[in-house]
Amino acid sequence: MSSLGLSTFRLAYEISPIILQGGLAQQIPGNLLPITVLTEMFDIPGIESGAFFAHYKPLPGSTLADFEIAKYPFASLQVAANAVIQQPLKVSMLMVCPAQTEGGYILKQAILTALQTQINTHVTTGGSFTVITPAYTYTNCLLTSLRDVSSPSDKQVQLMYQWDFEQPLISQSQAASVLGGVMNSITKGLPTFTTLGASWSG
């Protein structure tokens, strides 16, 4: 991989794979705000050394497809396939943010405190997220949790944070697919009182 390609890969997948949509980004052209804008605002050690405050990577368990099957007997495989219910996609990112220099803990606390405040504001004003991974780009995600997952054996405390996202089913087409073919058959294909009366009278 060329140096340009490697730099692009690192920027997209390791440095700033989380992008804010709406919310705090409403006043920005395109309504998109990379997470690095928030974390680098007070990152004096990083600015001086050319290092970023945090690096990210996707955690195992993200979903590309998720369906639930009803737990009752079906008349046929076709009926079973039509009764499948689509579930929201989920993805989690690991943020690694060590204190970089002497005195870095004070700046780290300032950065994370500002990040927590800004994320709260973004979420409570209706903001959502785009999460970029090497396998898939998850758009229109909602943040469900941001928590410390550091190991007790780490030399630094509060070194790693896990971001949990869920991509809800929001479009009409997605909502229709959630019902599945069997629900559409029931709502469209079952005879009504009117049609039954007409057939009997005939």
PDB file of C-alpha atoms in Angstrom:
ATOM      1  CA  MET A   1       0.000   0.000   0.000  1.00  0.00           C
ATOM      2  CA  SER A   2       1.395   3.440  -0.933  1.00  0.00           C
ATOM      3  CA  SER A   3       2.073   6.043   1.732  1.00  0.00           C
ATOM      4  CA  LEU A   4      -0.898   8.071   0.470  1.00  0.00           C
ATOM      5  CA  GLY A   5      -3.137   5.016   0.591  1.00  0.00           C
ATOM      6  CA  LEU A   6      -1.924   4.139   4.069  1.00  0.00           C
ATOM      7  CA  SER A   7      -2.505   7.689   5.298  1.00  0.00           C
ATOM      8  CA  THR A   8      -6.013   7.685   3.831  1.00  0.00           C
ATOM      9  CA  PHE A   9      -6.738   4.304   5.438  1.00  0.00           C
ATOM     10  CA  ARG A  10      -5.534   5.482   8.841  1.00  0.00           C
ATOM     11  CA  LEU A  11      -7.494   8.730   8.640  1.00  0.00           C
ATOM     12  CA  ALA A  12     -10.748   7.017   7.639  1.00  0.00           C
ATOM     13  CA  TYR A  13     -10.596   3.901   9.804  1.00  0.00           C
ATOM     14  CA  GLU A  14      -8.268   4.676  12.735  1.00  0.00           C
ATOM     15  CA  ILE A  15      -8.205   8.436  13.341  1.00  0.00           C
ATOM     16  CA  SER A  16     -11.710   9.671  12.548  1.00  0.00           C
ATOM     17  CA  PRO A  17     -14.117   6.817  11.758  1.00  0.00           C
ATOM     18  CA  ILE A  18     -16.940   8.409  13.770  1.00  0.00           C
ATOM     19  CA  ILE A  19     -18.753  11.321  12.130  1.00  0.00           C
ATOM     20  CA  LEU A  20     -21.502  13.364  13.747  1.00  0.00           C
ATOM     21  CA  GLN A  21     -24.619  14.098  11.664  1.00  0.00           C
ATOM     22  CA  GLY A  22     -27.101  16.849  12.505  1.00  0.00           C
ATOM     23  CA  GLY A  23     -27.055  17.966  16.144  1.00  0.00           C
ATOM     24  CA  LEU A  24     -23.752  19.778  16.679  1.00  0.00           C
ATOM     25  CA  ALA A  25     -23.087  19.570  12.937  1.00  0.00           C
ATOM     26  CA  GLN A  26     -26.248  21.434  11.891  1.00  0.00           C
ATOM     27  CA  GLN A  27     -24.398  24.673  11.194  1.00  0.00           C
ATOM     28  CA  ILE A  28     -21.602  22.988   9.228  1.00  0.00           C
ATOM     29  CA  PRO A  29     -21.843  22.572   5.429  1.00  0.00           C
ATOM     30  CA  GLY A  30     -22.969  19.035   4.742  1.00  0.00           C
ATOM     31  CA  ASN A  31     -24.105  18.614   8.370  1.00  0.00           C
ATOM     32  CA  LEU A  32     -21.106  16.368   9.081  1.00  0.00           C
ATOM     33  CA  LEU A  33     -18.537  16.785  11.869  1.00  0.00           C
ATOM     34  CA  PRO A  34     -15.591  14.356  12.285  1.00  0.00           C
ATOM     35  CA  ILE A  35     -14.958  13.229  15.860  1.00  0.00           C
ATOM     36  CA  THR A  36     -11.374  14.534  15.653  1.00  0.00           C
ATOM     37  CA  VAL A  37     -12.683  18.100  15.574  1.00  0.00           C
ATOM     38  CA  LEU A  38     -13.972  17.527  19.114  1.00  0.00           C
ATOM     39  CA  THR A  39     -11.016  15.589  20.497  1.00  0.00           C
ATOM     40  CA  GLU A  40      -8.243  17.718  18.996  1.00  0.00           C
ATOM     41  CA  MET A  41      -9.694  21.030  20.155  1.00  0.00           C
ATOM     42  CA  PHE A  42      -7.672  20.954  23.411  1.00  0.00           C
ATOM     43  CA  ASP A  43      -5.073  18.353  22.453  1.00  0.00           C
ATOM     44  CA  ILE A  44      -1.987  20.492  22.999  1.00  0.00           C
ATOM     45  CA  PRO A  45       0.440  17.519  23.354  1.00  0.00           C
ATOM     46  CA  GLY A  46      -0.941  16.011  20.174  1.00  0.00           C
ATOM     47  CA  ILE A  47      -0.683  19.256  18.246  1.00  0.00           C
ATOM     48  CA  GLU A  48       2.921  19.703  19.382  1.00  0.00           C
ATOM     49  CA  SER A  49       3.979  16.131  18.609  1.00  0.00           C
ATOM     50  CA  GLY A  50       1.826  15.569  15.544  1.00  0.00           C
ATOM     51  CA  ALA A  51      -0.011  12.703  17.267  1.00  0.00           C
ATOM     52  CA  PHE A  52      -3.778  12.397  17.557  1.00  0.00           C
ATOM     53  CA  PHE A  53      -5.508  12.165  20.921  1.00  0.00           C
ATOM     54  CA  ALA A  54      -7.278   8.883  20.143  1.00  0.00           C
ATOM     55  CA  HIS A  55      -7.172   5.930  17.776  1.00  0.00           C
ATOM     56  CA  TYR A  56     -10.148   3.737  16.941  1.00  0.00           C
ATOM     57  CA  LYS A  57     -10.832   0.224  15.744  1.00  0.00           C
ATOM     58  CA  PRO A  58     -14.036  -1.795  15.289  1.00  0.00           C
ATOM     59  CA  LEU A  59     -14.725  -4.427  17.924  1.00  0.00           C
ATOM     60  CA  PRO A  60     -15.877  -7.969  17.121  1.00  0.00           C
ATOM     61  CA  GLY A  61     -19.629  -8.472  17.036  1.00  0.00           C
ATOM     62  CA  SER A  62     -20.752  -5.811  14.561  1.00  0.00           C
ATOM     63  CA  THR A  63     -23.650  -6.952  12.386  1.00  0.00           C
ATOM     64  CA  LEU A  64     -24.049  -6.761   8.612  1.00  0.00           C
ATOM     65  CA  ALA A  65     -27.433  -8.484   8.735  1.00  0.00           C
ATOM     66  CA  ASP A  66     -29.612  -9.428  11.672  1.00  0.00           C
ATOM     67  CA  PHE A  67     -32.960 -11.199  11.463  1.00  0.00           C
ATOM     68  CA  GLU A  68     -35.210 -12.878  13.979  1.00  0.00           C
ATOM     69  CA  ILE A  69     -37.303 -15.932  13.203  1.00  0.00           C
ATOM     70  CA  ALA A  70     -40.640 -16.556  14.886  1.00  0.00           C
ATOM     71  CA  LYS A  71     -40.664 -19.479  17.344  1.00  0.00           C
ATOM     72  CA  TYR A  72     -43.905 -21.162  16.331  1.00  0.00           C
ATOM     73  CA  PRO A  73     -44.505 -23.973  13.768  1.00  0.00           C
ATOM     74  CA  PHE A  74     -44.898 -22.937  10.134  1.00  0.00           C
ATOM     75  CA  ALA A  75     -47.014 -24.495   7.423  1.00  0.00           C
ATOM     76  CA  SER A  76     -44.121 -24.394   4.967  1.00  0.00           C
ATOM     77  CA  LEU A  77     -40.612 -23.065   4.442  1.00  0.00           C
ATOM     78  CA  GLN A  78     -42.059 -20.240   2.326  1.00  0.00           C
ATOM     79  CA  VAL A  79     -44.253 -19.103   5.217  1.00  0.00           C
ATOM     80  CA  ALA A  80     -41.271 -19.329   7.579  1.00  0.00           C
ATOM     81  CA  ALA A  81     -39.120 -17.221   5.237  1.00  0.00           C
ATOM     82  CA  ASN A  82     -41.851 -14.582   4.950  1.00  0.00           C
ATOM     83  CA  ALA A  83     -42.160 -14.352   8.735  1.00  0.00           C
ATOM     84  CA  VAL A  84     -38.542 -13.258   9.272  1.00  0.00           C
ATOM     85  CA  ILE A  85     -38.258  -9.960  11.188  1.00  0.00           C
ATOM     86  CA  GLN A  86     -35.420  -7.564  10.398  1.00  0.00           C
ATOM     87  CA  GLN A  87     -33.424  -6.240  13.382  1.00  0.00           C
ATOM     88  CA  PRO A  88     -31.382  -3.020  13.668  1.00  0.00           C
ATOM     89  CA  LEU A  89     -27.672  -3.299  12.852  1.00  0.00           C
ATOM     90  CA  LYS A  90     -25.142  -2.794  15.644  1.00  0.00           C
ATOM     91  CA  VAL A  91     -21.489  -1.758  15.657  1.00  0.00           C
ATOM     92  CA  SER A  92     -19.028  -0.982  18.451  1.00  0.00           C
ATOM     93  CA  MET A  93     -15.793   0.989  18.239  1.00  0.00           C
ATOM     94  CA  LEU A  94     -12.859   0.934  20.640  1.00  0.00           C
ATOM     95  CA  MET A  95     -11.284   4.338  21.381  1.00  0.00           C
ATOM     96  CA  VAL A  96      -7.730   4.154  22.738  1.00  0.00           C
ATOM     97  CA  CYS A  97      -6.664   7.457  24.294  1.00  0.00           C
ATOM     98  CA  PRO A  98      -3.581   7.304  26.521  1.00  0.00           C
ATOM     99  CA  ALA A  99      -2.157  10.346  28.264  1.00  0.00           C
ATOM    100  CA  GLN A 100       0.639  11.253  25.867  1.00  0.00           C
ATOM    101  CA  THR A 101       3.080  13.440  27.814  1.00  0.00           C
ATOM    102  CA  GLU A 102       3.946  14.507  31.333  1.00  0.00           C
ATOM    103  CA  GLY A 103       0.966  16.413  32.608  1.00  0.00           C
ATOM    104  CA  GLY A 104      -1.136  14.734  29.952  1.00  0.00           C
ATOM    105  CA  TYR A 105      -3.680  13.472  32.481  1.00  0.00           C
ATOM    106  CA  ILE A 106      -4.928  16.988  33.151  1.00  0.00           C
ATOM    107  CA  LEU A 107      -5.352  17.679  29.449  1.00  0.00           C
ATOM    108  CA  LYS A 108      -6.863  14.240  28.923  1.00  0.00           C
ATOM    109  CA  GLN A 109      -9.507  14.965  31.543  1.00  0.00           C
ATOM    110  CA  ALA A 110     -10.262  18.311  29.911  1.00  0.00           C
ATOM    111  CA  ILE A 111     -10.601  16.681  26.480  1.00  0.00           C
ATOM    112  CA  LEU A 112     -12.836  13.843  27.677  1.00  0.00           C
ATOM    113  CA  THR A 113     -14.971  16.187  29.774  1.00  0.00           C
ATOM    114  CA  ALA A 114     -15.496  18.456  26.774  1.00  0.00           C
ATOM    115  CA  LEU A 115     -16.187  15.408  24.577  1.00  0.00           C
ATOM    116  CA  GLN A 116     -18.770  14.075  27.029  1.00  0.00           C
ATOM    117  CA  THR A 117     -20.527  17.448  27.167  1.00  0.00           C
ATOM    118  CA  GLN A 118     -20.542  17.836  23.388  1.00  0.00           C
ATOM    119  CA  ILE A 119     -21.753  14.269  22.790  1.00  0.00           C
ATOM    120  CA  ASN A 120     -24.606  14.797  25.266  1.00  0.00           C
ATOM    121  CA  THR A 121     -25.576  18.001  23.474  1.00  0.00           C
ATOM    122  CA  HIS A 122     -25.355  16.310  20.084  1.00  0.00           C
ATOM    123  CA  VAL A 123     -27.556  13.384  21.125  1.00  0.00           C
ATOM    124  CA  THR A 124     -30.151  15.454  22.986  1.00  0.00           C
ATOM    125  CA  THR A 125     -30.543  17.793  20.009  1.00  0.00           C
ATOM    126  CA  GLY A 126     -31.383  14.905  17.690  1.00  0.00           C
ATOM    127  CA  GLY A 127     -27.917  14.210  16.300  1.00  0.00           C
ATOM    128  CA  SER A 128     -26.897  10.863  14.860  1.00  0.00           C
ATOM    129  CA  PHE A 129     -23.630   9.250  13.738  1.00  0.00           C
ATOM    130  CA  THR A 130     -21.918   7.651  10.764  1.00  0.00           C
ATOM    131  CA  VAL A 131     -19.441   4.905  11.675  1.00  0.00           C
ATOM    132  CA  ILE A 132     -16.863   3.895   9.053  1.00  0.00           C
ATOM    133  CA  THR A 133     -15.322   0.430   9.240  1.00  0.00           C
ATOM    134  CA  PRO A 134     -13.254  -1.502   6.689  1.00  0.00           C
ATOM    135  CA  ALA A 135     -16.197  -3.848   6.125  1.00  0.00           C
ATOM    136  CA  TYR A 136     -19.156  -1.460   6.019  1.00  0.00           C
ATOM    137  CA  THR A 137     -20.186   2.168   6.587  1.00  0.00           C
ATOM    138  CA  TYR A 138     -23.012   2.414   9.110  1.00  0.00           C
ATOM    139  CA  THR A 139     -25.058   5.580   8.512  1.00  0.00           C
ATOM    140  CA  ASN A 140     -27.788   7.173  10.642  1.00  0.00           C
ATOM    141  CA  CYS A 141     -26.678   5.418  13.833  1.00  0.00           C
ATOM    142  CA  LEU A 142     -27.717   6.260  17.372  1.00  0.00           C
ATOM    143  CA  LEU A 143     -25.225   6.157  20.234  1.00  0.00           C
ATOM    144  CA  THR A 144     -26.395   3.817  23.002  1.00  0.00           C
ATOM    145  CA  SER A 145     -23.325   3.773  25.245  1.00  0.00           C
ATOM    146  CA  LEU A 146     -19.850   5.243  25.737  1.00  0.00           C
ATOM    147  CA  ARG A 147     -18.046   3.409  28.523  1.00  0.00           C
ATOM    148  CA  ASP A 148     -14.642   2.603  29.977  1.00  0.00           C
ATOM    149  CA  VAL A 149     -13.441  -0.898  29.058  1.00  0.00           C
ATOM    150  CA  SER A 150      -9.815  -0.573  30.206  1.00  0.00           C
ATOM    151  CA  SER A 151      -8.157  -3.638  31.657  1.00  0.00           C
ATOM    152  CA  PRO A 152      -7.025  -3.573  35.312  1.00  0.00           C
ATOM    153  CA  SER A 153      -3.605  -4.726  34.081  1.00  0.00           C
ATOM    154  CA  ASP A 154      -3.121  -1.601  31.934  1.00  0.00           C
ATOM    155  CA  LYS A 155      -0.477   0.805  33.201  1.00  0.00           C
ATOM    156  CA  GLN A 156      -2.842   3.715  32.643  1.00  0.00           C
ATOM    157  CA  VAL A 157      -6.386   3.863  33.948  1.00  0.00           C
ATOM    158  CA  GLN A 158      -9.337   4.837  31.758  1.00  0.00           C
ATOM    159  CA  LEU A 159      -7.283   4.151  28.665  1.00  0.00           C
ATOM    160  CA  MET A 160      -9.929   2.545  26.443  1.00  0.00           C
ATOM    161  CA  TYR A 161     -13.533   3.497  25.810  1.00  0.00           C
ATOM    162  CA  GLN A 162     -16.156   1.530  23.922  1.00  0.00           C
ATOM    163  CA  TRP A 163     -18.675   3.326  21.698  1.00  0.00           C
ATOM    164  CA  ASP A 164     -21.834   1.293  21.046  1.00  0.00           C
ATOM    165  CA  PHE A 165     -24.045   2.258  18.110  1.00  0.00           C
ATOM    166  CA  GLU A 166     -27.321   0.966  16.745  1.00  0.00           C
ATOM    167  CA  GLN A 167     -28.674   1.662  13.275  1.00  0.00           C
ATOM    168  CA  PRO A 168     -32.464   1.822  13.684  1.00  0.00           C
ATOM    169  CA  LEU A 169     -34.994   0.880  11.038  1.00  0.00           C
ATOM    170  CA  ILE A 170     -36.273   4.266   9.919  1.00  0.00           C
ATOM    171  CA  SER A 171     -37.326   4.265   6.271  1.00  0.00           C
ATOM    172  CA  GLN A 172     -40.742   3.212   5.057  1.00  0.00           C
ATOM    173  CA  SER A 173     -39.203   0.451   2.974  1.00  0.00           C
ATOM    174  CA  GLN A 174     -37.341  -0.844   6.025  1.00  0.00           C
ATOM    175  CA  ALA A 175     -40.488  -0.653   8.127  1.00  0.00           C
ATOM    176  CA  ALA A 176     -42.379  -2.616   5.494  1.00  0.00           C
ATOM    177  CA  SER A 177     -39.699  -5.300   5.383  1.00  0.00           C
ATOM    178  CA  VAL A 178     -39.872  -5.651   9.146  1.00  0.00           C
ATOM    179  CA  LEU A 179     -43.461  -6.814   8.853  1.00  0.00           C
ATOM    180  CA  GLY A 180     -42.399  -9.449   6.368  1.00  0.00           C
ATOM    181  CA  GLY A 181     -44.341 -10.995   3.539  1.00  0.00           C
ATOM    182  CA  VAL A 182     -46.630 -12.957   5.822  1.00  0.00           C
ATOM    183  CA  MET A 183     -47.989  -9.804   7.459  1.00  0.00           C
ATOM    184  CA  ASN A 184     -48.606  -8.241   4.060  1.00  0.00           C
ATOM    185  CA  SER A 185     -50.425 -11.393   3.002  1.00  0.00           C
ATOM    186  CA  ILE A 186     -52.610 -11.227   6.073  1.00  0.00           C
ATOM    187  CA  THR A 187     -53.464  -7.550   5.665  1.00  0.00           C
ATOM    188  CA  LYS A 188     -54.045  -7.779   1.903  1.00  0.00           C
ATOM    189  CA  GLY A 189     -55.124 -11.332   1.226  1.00  0.00           C
ATOM    190  CA  LEU A 190     -57.570 -12.352   3.930  1.00  0.00           C
ATOM    191  CA  PRO A 191     -61.241 -11.984   3.004  1.00  0.00           C
ATOM    192  CA  THR A 192     -63.168  -9.207   4.726  1.00  0.00           C
ATOM    193  CA  PHE A 193     -66.754  -9.234   5.882  1.00  0.00           C
ATOM    194  CA  THR A 194     -67.754  -7.367   2.719  1.00  0.00           C
ATOM    195  CA  THR A 195     -66.112  -9.824   0.316  1.00  0.00           C
ATOM    196  CA  LEU A 196     -67.475 -12.796   2.211  1.00  0.00           C
ATOM    197  CA  GLY A 197     -70.994 -11.354   2.079  1.00  0.00           C
ATOM    198  CA  ALA A 198     -70.684 -10.745  -1.646  1.00  0.00           C
ATOM    199  CA  SER A 199     -69.536 -14.288  -2.321  1.00  0.00           C
ATOM    200  CA  TRP A 200     -72.323 -15.779  -0.219  1.00  0.00           C
ATOM    201  CA  SER A 201     -75.014 -13.647  -1.813  1.00  0.00           C
ATOM    202  CA  GLY A 202     -73.728 -14.650  -5.236  1.00  0.00           C
TER     203      GLY A 202
END
